[in-house]
Amino acid sequence: ATMETENKTQTAAEQMTDRDLSEQIKKVTKESHVRAENTELMLSFQKGQVTLQQYKLLLCSLYEVYQALEEELDRNSNHPGVAPIYFPAELARLEAIEKDLEYFYGRDWREKIVVPTATKRYCHRLRQIGKENPAFLVAHAYTRYLGDLSGGQVLGRIAQKSMGLKSSEGLSFFAFPGVSSPNLFKQLYRSRMNSVELTEEERNGVLEEAVRAFELNIQV
């Protein structure tokens, strides 16, 4: 009988985890995640063959995306769906990207950057939900920031090596000085995400948005 009870409690615990937004996002974006790891750019990273041109274009896109994402998070920072996952001091990327762009393009980088159409679509979506449905921002924040935190150090080293950069200048995007332990921070972030009160409808909306966030990222 004890075995049975143990099994029951285990499934109860598992069901609790299944209710976790972070776990559900992970589940619904599994396939997209694999595709995201196999884009041309990510394969270049994996082979250690990132070109300066590729990296500069990536920075241009990241600049636009993070500008949109961070402005919308700032504007909605008191929203109940955003407040728990609002960590500008630890996560904000915009200033770091601006430093990197200045390093590669010079002082007048704003005049020189090129923004692909796919990136504009992504930004448009971020602005749209920031205005109409801020609760969906968590899907994008999770996809971008936790992805960056997970891969940041490794990708930064690969980029430095493949482009033959002597120092970490131009690679600020990959560094999170406000996060002493990426793994602990990711745990904290996930538990904060899971604490957000969502109706069934909102939750499904967030899950759909997470899949969309991956798709938009893949197109960039």
PDB file of C-alpha atoms in Angstrom:
ATOM      1  CA  ALA A   1       0.000   0.000   0.000  1.00  0.00           C
ATOM      2  CA  THR A   2       2.838   2.395   0.860  1.00  0.00           C
ATOM      3  CA  MET A   3       4.229   2.016  -2.657  1.00  0.00           C
ATOM      4  CA  GLU A   4       0.903   3.053  -4.069  1.00  0.00           C
ATOM      5  CA  THR A   5       0.682   6.084  -1.834  1.00  0.00           C
ATOM      6  CA  GLU A   6       4.225   7.040  -2.788  1.00  0.00           C
ATOM      7  CA  ASN A   7       3.373   6.755  -6.457  1.00  0.00           C
ATOM      8  CA  LYS A   8       0.331   8.891  -5.922  1.00  0.00           C
ATOM      9  CA  THR A   9       2.258  11.650  -4.193  1.00  0.00           C
ATOM     10  CA  GLN A  10       4.898  11.498  -6.879  1.00  0.00           C
ATOM     11  CA  THR A  11       2.318  11.971  -9.606  1.00  0.00           C
ATOM     12  CA  ALA A  12       0.786  14.803  -7.611  1.00  0.00           C
ATOM     13  CA  ALA A  13       4.197  16.465  -7.503  1.00  0.00           C
ATOM     14  CA  GLU A  14       4.675  15.786 -11.193  1.00  0.00           C
ATOM     15  CA  GLN A  15       1.272  17.263 -11.945  1.00  0.00           C
ATOM     16  CA  MET A  16       2.271  20.343  -9.995  1.00  0.00           C
ATOM     17  CA  THR A  17       5.399  20.647 -12.136  1.00  0.00           C
ATOM     18  CA  ASP A  18       3.299  20.076 -15.243  1.00  0.00           C
ATOM     19  CA  ARG A  19       1.310  23.123 -14.200  1.00  0.00           C
ATOM     20  CA  ASP A  20       4.492  25.186 -14.095  1.00  0.00           C
ATOM     21  CA  LEU A  21       4.485  27.758 -16.835  1.00  0.00           C
ATOM     22  CA  SER A  22       8.236  27.356 -17.391  1.00  0.00           C
ATOM     23  CA  GLU A  23       7.853  23.591 -17.884  1.00  0.00           C
ATOM     24  CA  GLN A  24       4.902  24.047 -20.200  1.00  0.00           C
ATOM     25  CA  ILE A  25       6.801  26.565 -22.314  1.00  0.00           C
ATOM     26  CA  LYS A  26       9.724  24.158 -22.497  1.00  0.00           C
ATOM     27  CA  LYS A  27       7.379  21.429 -23.706  1.00  0.00           C
ATOM     28  CA  VAL A  28       5.576  23.426 -26.383  1.00  0.00           C
ATOM     29  CA  THR A  29       8.786  24.949 -27.757  1.00  0.00           C
ATOM     30  CA  LYS A  30      10.828  21.747 -27.828  1.00  0.00           C
ATOM     31  CA  GLU A  31      10.749  21.362 -31.613  1.00  0.00           C
ATOM     32  CA  SER A  32      11.305  25.070 -32.198  1.00  0.00           C
ATOM     33  CA  HIS A  33      14.268  24.890 -29.846  1.00  0.00           C
ATOM     34  CA  VAL A  34      15.921  22.232 -31.985  1.00  0.00           C
ATOM     35  CA  ARG A  35      15.293  24.306 -35.117  1.00  0.00           C
ATOM     36  CA  ALA A  36      16.673  27.410 -33.417  1.00  0.00           C
ATOM     37  CA  GLU A  37      19.893  25.537 -32.695  1.00  0.00           C
ATOM     38  CA  ASN A  38      20.205  24.599 -36.354  1.00  0.00           C
ATOM     39  CA  THR A  39      19.940  27.975 -38.020  1.00  0.00           C
ATOM     40  CA  GLU A  40      22.840  28.982 -40.230  1.00  0.00           C
ATOM     41  CA  LEU A  41      24.120  31.404 -37.608  1.00  0.00           C
ATOM     42  CA  MET A  42      23.970  28.905 -34.748  1.00  0.00           C
ATOM     43  CA  LEU A  43      25.709  26.272 -36.846  1.00  0.00           C
ATOM     44  CA  SER A  44      28.476  28.796 -37.555  1.00  0.00           C
ATOM     45  CA  PHE A  45      28.760  29.295 -33.811  1.00  0.00           C
ATOM     46  CA  GLN A  46      28.883  25.554 -33.211  1.00  0.00           C
ATOM     47  CA  LYS A  47      31.651  25.165 -35.793  1.00  0.00           C
ATOM     48  CA  GLY A  48      33.515  28.136 -34.359  1.00  0.00           C
ATOM     49  CA  GLN A  49      33.287  29.946 -37.690  1.00  0.00           C
ATOM     50  CA  VAL A  50      31.377  33.119 -36.934  1.00  0.00           C
ATOM     51  CA  THR A  51      32.380  35.876 -39.338  1.00  0.00           C
ATOM     52  CA  LEU A  52      32.638  39.518 -38.394  1.00  0.00           C
ATOM     53  CA  GLN A  53      29.888  40.285 -40.913  1.00  0.00           C
ATOM     54  CA  GLN A  54      27.532  37.711 -39.376  1.00  0.00           C
ATOM     55  CA  TYR A  55      28.183  38.973 -35.888  1.00  0.00           C
ATOM     56  CA  LYS A  56      27.701  42.634 -36.801  1.00  0.00           C
ATOM     57  CA  LEU A  57      24.392  41.846 -38.463  1.00  0.00           C
ATOM     58  CA  LEU A  58      23.336  39.837 -35.410  1.00  0.00           C
ATOM     59  CA  LEU A  59      24.135  42.822 -33.179  1.00  0.00           C
ATOM     60  CA  CYS A  60      22.022  45.095 -35.379  1.00  0.00           C
ATOM     61  CA  SER A  61      19.062  42.769 -35.000  1.00  0.00           C
ATOM     62  CA  LEU A  62      19.608  42.274 -31.290  1.00  0.00           C
ATOM     63  CA  TYR A  63      19.732  46.022 -30.807  1.00  0.00           C
ATOM     64  CA  GLU A  64      16.281  46.475 -32.335  1.00  0.00           C
ATOM     65  CA  VAL A  65      14.791  43.468 -30.574  1.00  0.00           C
ATOM     66  CA  TYR A  66      16.080  44.389 -27.127  1.00  0.00           C
ATOM     67  CA  GLN A  67      15.159  48.006 -27.564  1.00  0.00           C
ATOM     68  CA  ALA A  68      11.563  46.968 -28.224  1.00  0.00           C
ATOM     69  CA  LEU A  69      11.500  44.267 -25.541  1.00  0.00           C
ATOM     70  CA  GLU A  70      13.087  46.391 -22.823  1.00  0.00           C
ATOM     71  CA  GLU A  71      10.999  49.476 -23.553  1.00  0.00           C
ATOM     72  CA  GLU A  72       7.842  47.381 -23.323  1.00  0.00           C
ATOM     73  CA  LEU A  73       9.005  45.668 -20.122  1.00  0.00           C
ATOM     74  CA  ASP A  74       9.883  49.081 -18.615  1.00  0.00           C
ATOM     75  CA  ARG A  75       6.550  50.545 -19.596  1.00  0.00           C
ATOM     76  CA  ASN A  76       4.651  47.595 -18.155  1.00  0.00           C
ATOM     77  CA  SER A  77       6.885  46.952 -15.162  1.00  0.00           C
ATOM     78  CA  ASN A  78       3.959  47.328 -12.737  1.00  0.00           C
ATOM     79  CA  HIS A  79       1.718  44.951 -14.645  1.00  0.00           C
ATOM     80  CA  PRO A  80       1.008  41.814 -12.546  1.00  0.00           C
ATOM     81  CA  GLY A  81       2.214  39.604 -15.391  1.00  0.00           C
ATOM     82  CA  VAL A  82       5.463  41.521 -15.808  1.00  0.00           C
ATOM     83  CA  ALA A  83       6.465  42.723 -12.329  1.00  0.00           C
ATOM     84  CA  PRO A  84       7.615  39.307 -11.011  1.00  0.00           C
ATOM     85  CA  ILE A  85       9.966  38.761 -13.974  1.00  0.00           C
ATOM     86  CA  TYR A  86      11.197  42.336 -14.252  1.00  0.00           C
ATOM     87  CA  PHE A  87      14.977  42.303 -13.615  1.00  0.00           C
ATOM     88  CA  PRO A  88      16.491  45.247 -15.492  1.00  0.00           C
ATOM     89  CA  ALA A  89      19.638  45.479 -13.337  1.00  0.00           C
ATOM     90  CA  GLU A  90      20.465  41.819 -13.888  1.00  0.00           C
ATOM     91  CA  LEU A  91      19.286  41.224 -17.430  1.00  0.00           C
ATOM     92  CA  ALA A  92      18.966  44.394 -19.521  1.00  0.00           C
ATOM     93  CA  ARG A  93      21.036  44.052 -22.701  1.00  0.00           C
ATOM     94  CA  LEU A  94      20.503  47.298 -24.560  1.00  0.00           C
ATOM     95  CA  GLU A  95      23.453  49.278 -23.170  1.00  0.00           C
ATOM     96  CA  ALA A  96      25.790  46.331 -23.696  1.00  0.00           C
ATOM     97  CA  ILE A  97      24.680  46.008 -27.322  1.00  0.00           C
ATOM     98  CA  GLU A  98      25.153  49.751 -27.883  1.00  0.00           C
ATOM     99  CA  LYS A  99      28.732  49.444 -26.594  1.00  0.00           C
ATOM    100  CA  ASP A 100      29.377  46.538 -28.941  1.00  0.00           C
ATOM    101  CA  LEU A 101      27.898  48.383 -31.922  1.00  0.00           C
ATOM    102  CA  GLU A 102      30.075  51.395 -31.195  1.00  0.00           C
ATOM    103  CA  TYR A 103      33.116  49.128 -31.014  1.00  0.00           C
ATOM    104  CA  PHE A 104      32.459  47.597 -34.439  1.00  0.00           C
ATOM    105  CA  TYR A 105      30.862  50.494 -36.313  1.00  0.00           C
ATOM    106  CA  GLY A 106      32.328  53.534 -34.589  1.00  0.00           C
ATOM    107  CA  ARG A 107      30.623  56.493 -32.928  1.00  0.00           C
ATOM    108  CA  ASP A 108      28.111  56.996 -35.702  1.00  0.00           C
ATOM    109  CA  TRP A 109      26.885  53.383 -35.537  1.00  0.00           C
ATOM    110  CA  ARG A 110      23.254  54.558 -35.448  1.00  0.00           C
ATOM    111  CA  GLU A 111      23.599  55.790 -39.032  1.00  0.00           C
ATOM    112  CA  LYS A 112      25.239  52.586 -40.186  1.00  0.00           C
ATOM    113  CA  ILE A 113      23.171  49.773 -38.760  1.00  0.00           C
ATOM    114  CA  VAL A 114      21.035  47.653 -41.066  1.00  0.00           C
ATOM    115  CA  VAL A 115      17.825  46.064 -39.836  1.00  0.00           C
ATOM    116  CA  PRO A 116      16.469  42.979 -41.616  1.00  0.00           C
ATOM    117  CA  THR A 117      12.738  42.763 -42.326  1.00  0.00           C
ATOM    118  CA  ALA A 118      12.365  39.690 -40.083  1.00  0.00           C
ATOM    119  CA  THR A 119      13.734  41.745 -37.188  1.00  0.00           C
ATOM    120  CA  LYS A 120      11.228  44.517 -37.849  1.00  0.00           C
ATOM    121  CA  ARG A 121       8.413  41.951 -37.751  1.00  0.00           C
ATOM    122  CA  TYR A 122       9.664  40.692 -34.416  1.00  0.00           C
ATOM    123  CA  CYS A 123       9.833  44.227 -32.974  1.00  0.00           C
ATOM    124  CA  HIS A 124       6.378  45.012 -34.270  1.00  0.00           C
ATOM    125  CA  ARG A 125       5.035  41.979 -32.404  1.00  0.00           C
ATOM    126  CA  LEU A 126       6.764  43.037 -29.175  1.00  0.00           C
ATOM    127  CA  ARG A 127       5.312  46.545 -29.408  1.00  0.00           C
ATOM    128  CA  GLN A 128       1.891  45.158 -30.184  1.00  0.00           C
ATOM    129  CA  ILE A 129       1.688  42.876 -27.152  1.00  0.00           C
ATOM    130  CA  GLY A 130       3.307  45.526 -24.954  1.00  0.00           C
ATOM    131  CA  LYS A 131       0.305  47.703 -25.745  1.00  0.00           C
ATOM    132  CA  GLU A 132      -2.469  45.135 -26.010  1.00  0.00           C
ATOM    133  CA  ASN A 133      -1.427  42.155 -23.916  1.00  0.00           C
ATOM    134  CA  PRO A 134       1.516  42.727 -21.556  1.00  0.00           C
ATOM    135  CA  ALA A 135       1.021  39.329 -19.894  1.00  0.00           C
ATOM    136  CA  PHE A 136       2.436  37.789 -23.090  1.00  0.00           C
ATOM    137  CA  LEU A 137       5.770  39.601 -22.674  1.00  0.00           C
ATOM    138  CA  VAL A 138       6.948  36.869 -20.312  1.00  0.00           C
ATOM    139  CA  ALA A 139       7.087  34.459 -23.263  1.00  0.00           C
ATOM    140  CA  HIS A 140       9.549  36.700 -25.092  1.00  0.00           C
ATOM    141  CA  ALA A 141      11.566  37.684 -22.026  1.00  0.00           C
ATOM    142  CA  TYR A 142      11.957  34.020 -21.067  1.00  0.00           C
ATOM    143  CA  THR A 143      12.937  32.964 -24.592  1.00  0.00           C
ATOM    144  CA  ARG A 144      15.533  35.706 -25.036  1.00  0.00           C
ATOM    145  CA  TYR A 145      17.049  36.274 -21.613  1.00  0.00           C
ATOM    146  CA  LEU A 146      17.244  32.693 -20.387  1.00  0.00           C
ATOM    147  CA  GLY A 147      18.599  31.643 -23.756  1.00  0.00           C
ATOM    148  CA  ASP A 148      21.246  34.348 -23.567  1.00  0.00           C
ATOM    149  CA  LEU A 149      22.107  33.423 -19.994  1.00  0.00           C
ATOM    150  CA  SER A 150      22.401  29.745 -20.899  1.00  0.00           C
ATOM    151  CA  GLY A 151      24.582  30.180 -23.943  1.00  0.00           C
ATOM    152  CA  GLY A 152      26.184  33.530 -23.260  1.00  0.00           C
ATOM    153  CA  GLN A 153      29.557  32.550 -21.886  1.00  0.00           C
ATOM    154  CA  VAL A 154      30.189  29.759 -24.366  1.00  0.00           C
ATOM    155  CA  LEU A 155      28.992  31.740 -27.392  1.00  0.00           C
ATOM    156  CA  GLY A 156      31.001  34.761 -26.285  1.00  0.00           C
ATOM    157  CA  ARG A 157      34.188  32.709 -26.168  1.00  0.00           C
ATOM    158  CA  ILE A 158      33.471  31.152 -29.574  1.00  0.00           C
ATOM    159  CA  ALA A 159      32.776  34.572 -31.087  1.00  0.00           C
ATOM    160  CA  GLN A 160      35.975  35.996 -29.614  1.00  0.00           C
ATOM    161  CA  LYS A 161      38.047  33.144 -30.945  1.00  0.00           C
ATOM    162  CA  SER A 162      36.525  32.911 -34.419  1.00  0.00           C
ATOM    163  CA  MET A 163      36.794  36.658 -35.009  1.00  0.00           C
ATOM    164  CA  GLY A 164      40.262  36.825 -33.490  1.00  0.00           C
ATOM    165  CA  LEU A 165      39.321  39.531 -30.989  1.00  0.00           C
ATOM    166  CA  LYS A 166      42.092  40.272 -28.524  1.00  0.00           C
ATOM    167  CA  SER A 167      39.920  41.336 -25.593  1.00  0.00           C
ATOM    168  CA  SER A 168      36.287  41.086 -24.589  1.00  0.00           C
ATOM    169  CA  GLU A 169      35.600  44.443 -26.252  1.00  0.00           C
ATOM    170  CA  GLY A 170      32.744  44.064 -28.681  1.00  0.00           C
ATOM    171  CA  LEU A 171      31.383  41.111 -26.711  1.00  0.00           C
ATOM    172  CA  SER A 172      29.535  42.899 -23.901  1.00  0.00           C
ATOM    173  CA  PHE A 173      26.260  41.373 -25.062  1.00  0.00           C
ATOM    174  CA  PHE A 174      27.377  37.974 -23.777  1.00  0.00           C
ATOM    175  CA  ALA A 175      28.401  39.186 -20.310  1.00  0.00           C
ATOM    176  CA  PHE A 176      25.953  39.455 -17.409  1.00  0.00           C
ATOM    177  CA  PRO A 177      27.900  41.232 -14.664  1.00  0.00           C
ATOM    178  CA  GLY A 178      24.726  41.512 -12.552  1.00  0.00           C
ATOM    179  CA  VAL A 179      24.244  37.737 -12.431  1.00  0.00           C
ATOM    180  CA  SER A 180      26.784  35.909 -10.290  1.00  0.00           C
ATOM    181  CA  SER A 181      25.341  32.441 -10.897  1.00  0.00           C
ATOM    182  CA  PRO A 182      23.427  31.950 -14.157  1.00  0.00           C
ATOM    183  CA  ASN A 183      21.986  28.638 -12.949  1.00  0.00           C
ATOM    184  CA  LEU A 184      20.666  30.005  -9.675  1.00  0.00           C
ATOM    185  CA  PHE A 185      19.308  33.037 -11.445  1.00  0.00           C
ATOM    186  CA  LYS A 186      17.493  30.879 -13.983  1.00  0.00           C
ATOM    187  CA  GLN A 187      15.887  28.949 -11.116  1.00  0.00           C
ATOM    188  CA  LEU A 188      14.762  32.191  -9.519  1.00  0.00           C
ATOM    189  CA  TYR A 189      13.433  33.468 -12.835  1.00  0.00           C
ATOM    190  CA  ARG A 190      11.467  30.287 -13.485  1.00  0.00           C
ATOM    191  CA  SER A 191       9.922  30.301 -10.018  1.00  0.00           C
ATOM    192  CA  ARG A 192       8.922  33.939 -10.502  1.00  0.00           C
ATOM    193  CA  MET A 193       7.361  33.050 -13.851  1.00  0.00           C
ATOM    194  CA  ASN A 194       5.479  30.207 -12.265  1.00  0.00           C
ATOM    195  CA  SER A 195       4.132  32.518  -9.579  1.00  0.00           C
ATOM    196  CA  VAL A 196       2.288  34.705 -12.102  1.00  0.00           C
ATOM    197  CA  GLU A 197      -1.464  34.255 -11.786  1.00  0.00           C
ATOM    198  CA  LEU A 198      -2.923  33.407 -15.189  1.00  0.00           C
ATOM    199  CA  THR A 199      -6.350  32.295 -16.299  1.00  0.00           C
ATOM    200  CA  GLU A 200      -6.452  29.173 -18.466  1.00  0.00           C
ATOM    201  CA  GLU A 201      -7.004  31.371 -21.507  1.00  0.00           C
ATOM    202  CA  GLU A 202      -4.080  33.660 -20.685  1.00  0.00           C
ATOM    203  CA  ARG A 203      -1.846  30.681 -20.022  1.00  0.00           C
ATOM    204  CA  ASN A 204      -2.653  29.188 -23.410  1.00  0.00           C
ATOM    205  CA  GLY A 205      -2.032  32.593 -24.944  1.00  0.00           C
ATOM    206  CA  VAL A 206       1.396  32.773 -23.299  1.00  0.00           C
ATOM    207  CA  LEU A 207       2.265  29.280 -24.554  1.00  0.00           C
ATOM    208  CA  GLU A 208       1.249  30.183 -28.097  1.00  0.00           C
ATOM    209  CA  GLU A 209       3.284  33.366 -27.785  1.00  0.00           C
ATOM    210  CA  ALA A 210       6.340  31.371 -26.684  1.00  0.00           C
ATOM    211  CA  VAL A 211       6.140  29.301 -29.853  1.00  0.00           C
ATOM    212  CA  ARG A 212       5.777  32.520 -31.824  1.00  0.00           C
ATOM    213  CA  ALA A 213       8.769  34.014 -30.009  1.00  0.00           C
ATOM    214  CA  PHE A 214      10.907  31.079 -31.116  1.00  0.00           C
ATOM    215  CA  GLU A 215       9.649  31.359 -34.689  1.00  0.00           C
ATOM    216  CA  LEU A 216      10.388  35.083 -34.805  1.00  0.00           C
ATOM    217  CA  ASN A 217      13.869  34.420 -33.412  1.00  0.00           C
ATOM    218  CA  ILE A 218      14.529  31.710 -35.970  1.00  0.00           C
ATOM    219  CA  GLN A 219      13.556  34.041 -38.815  1.00  0.00           C
ATOM    220  CA  VAL A 220      15.964  36.673 -37.527  1.00  0.00           C
TER     221      VAL A 220
END
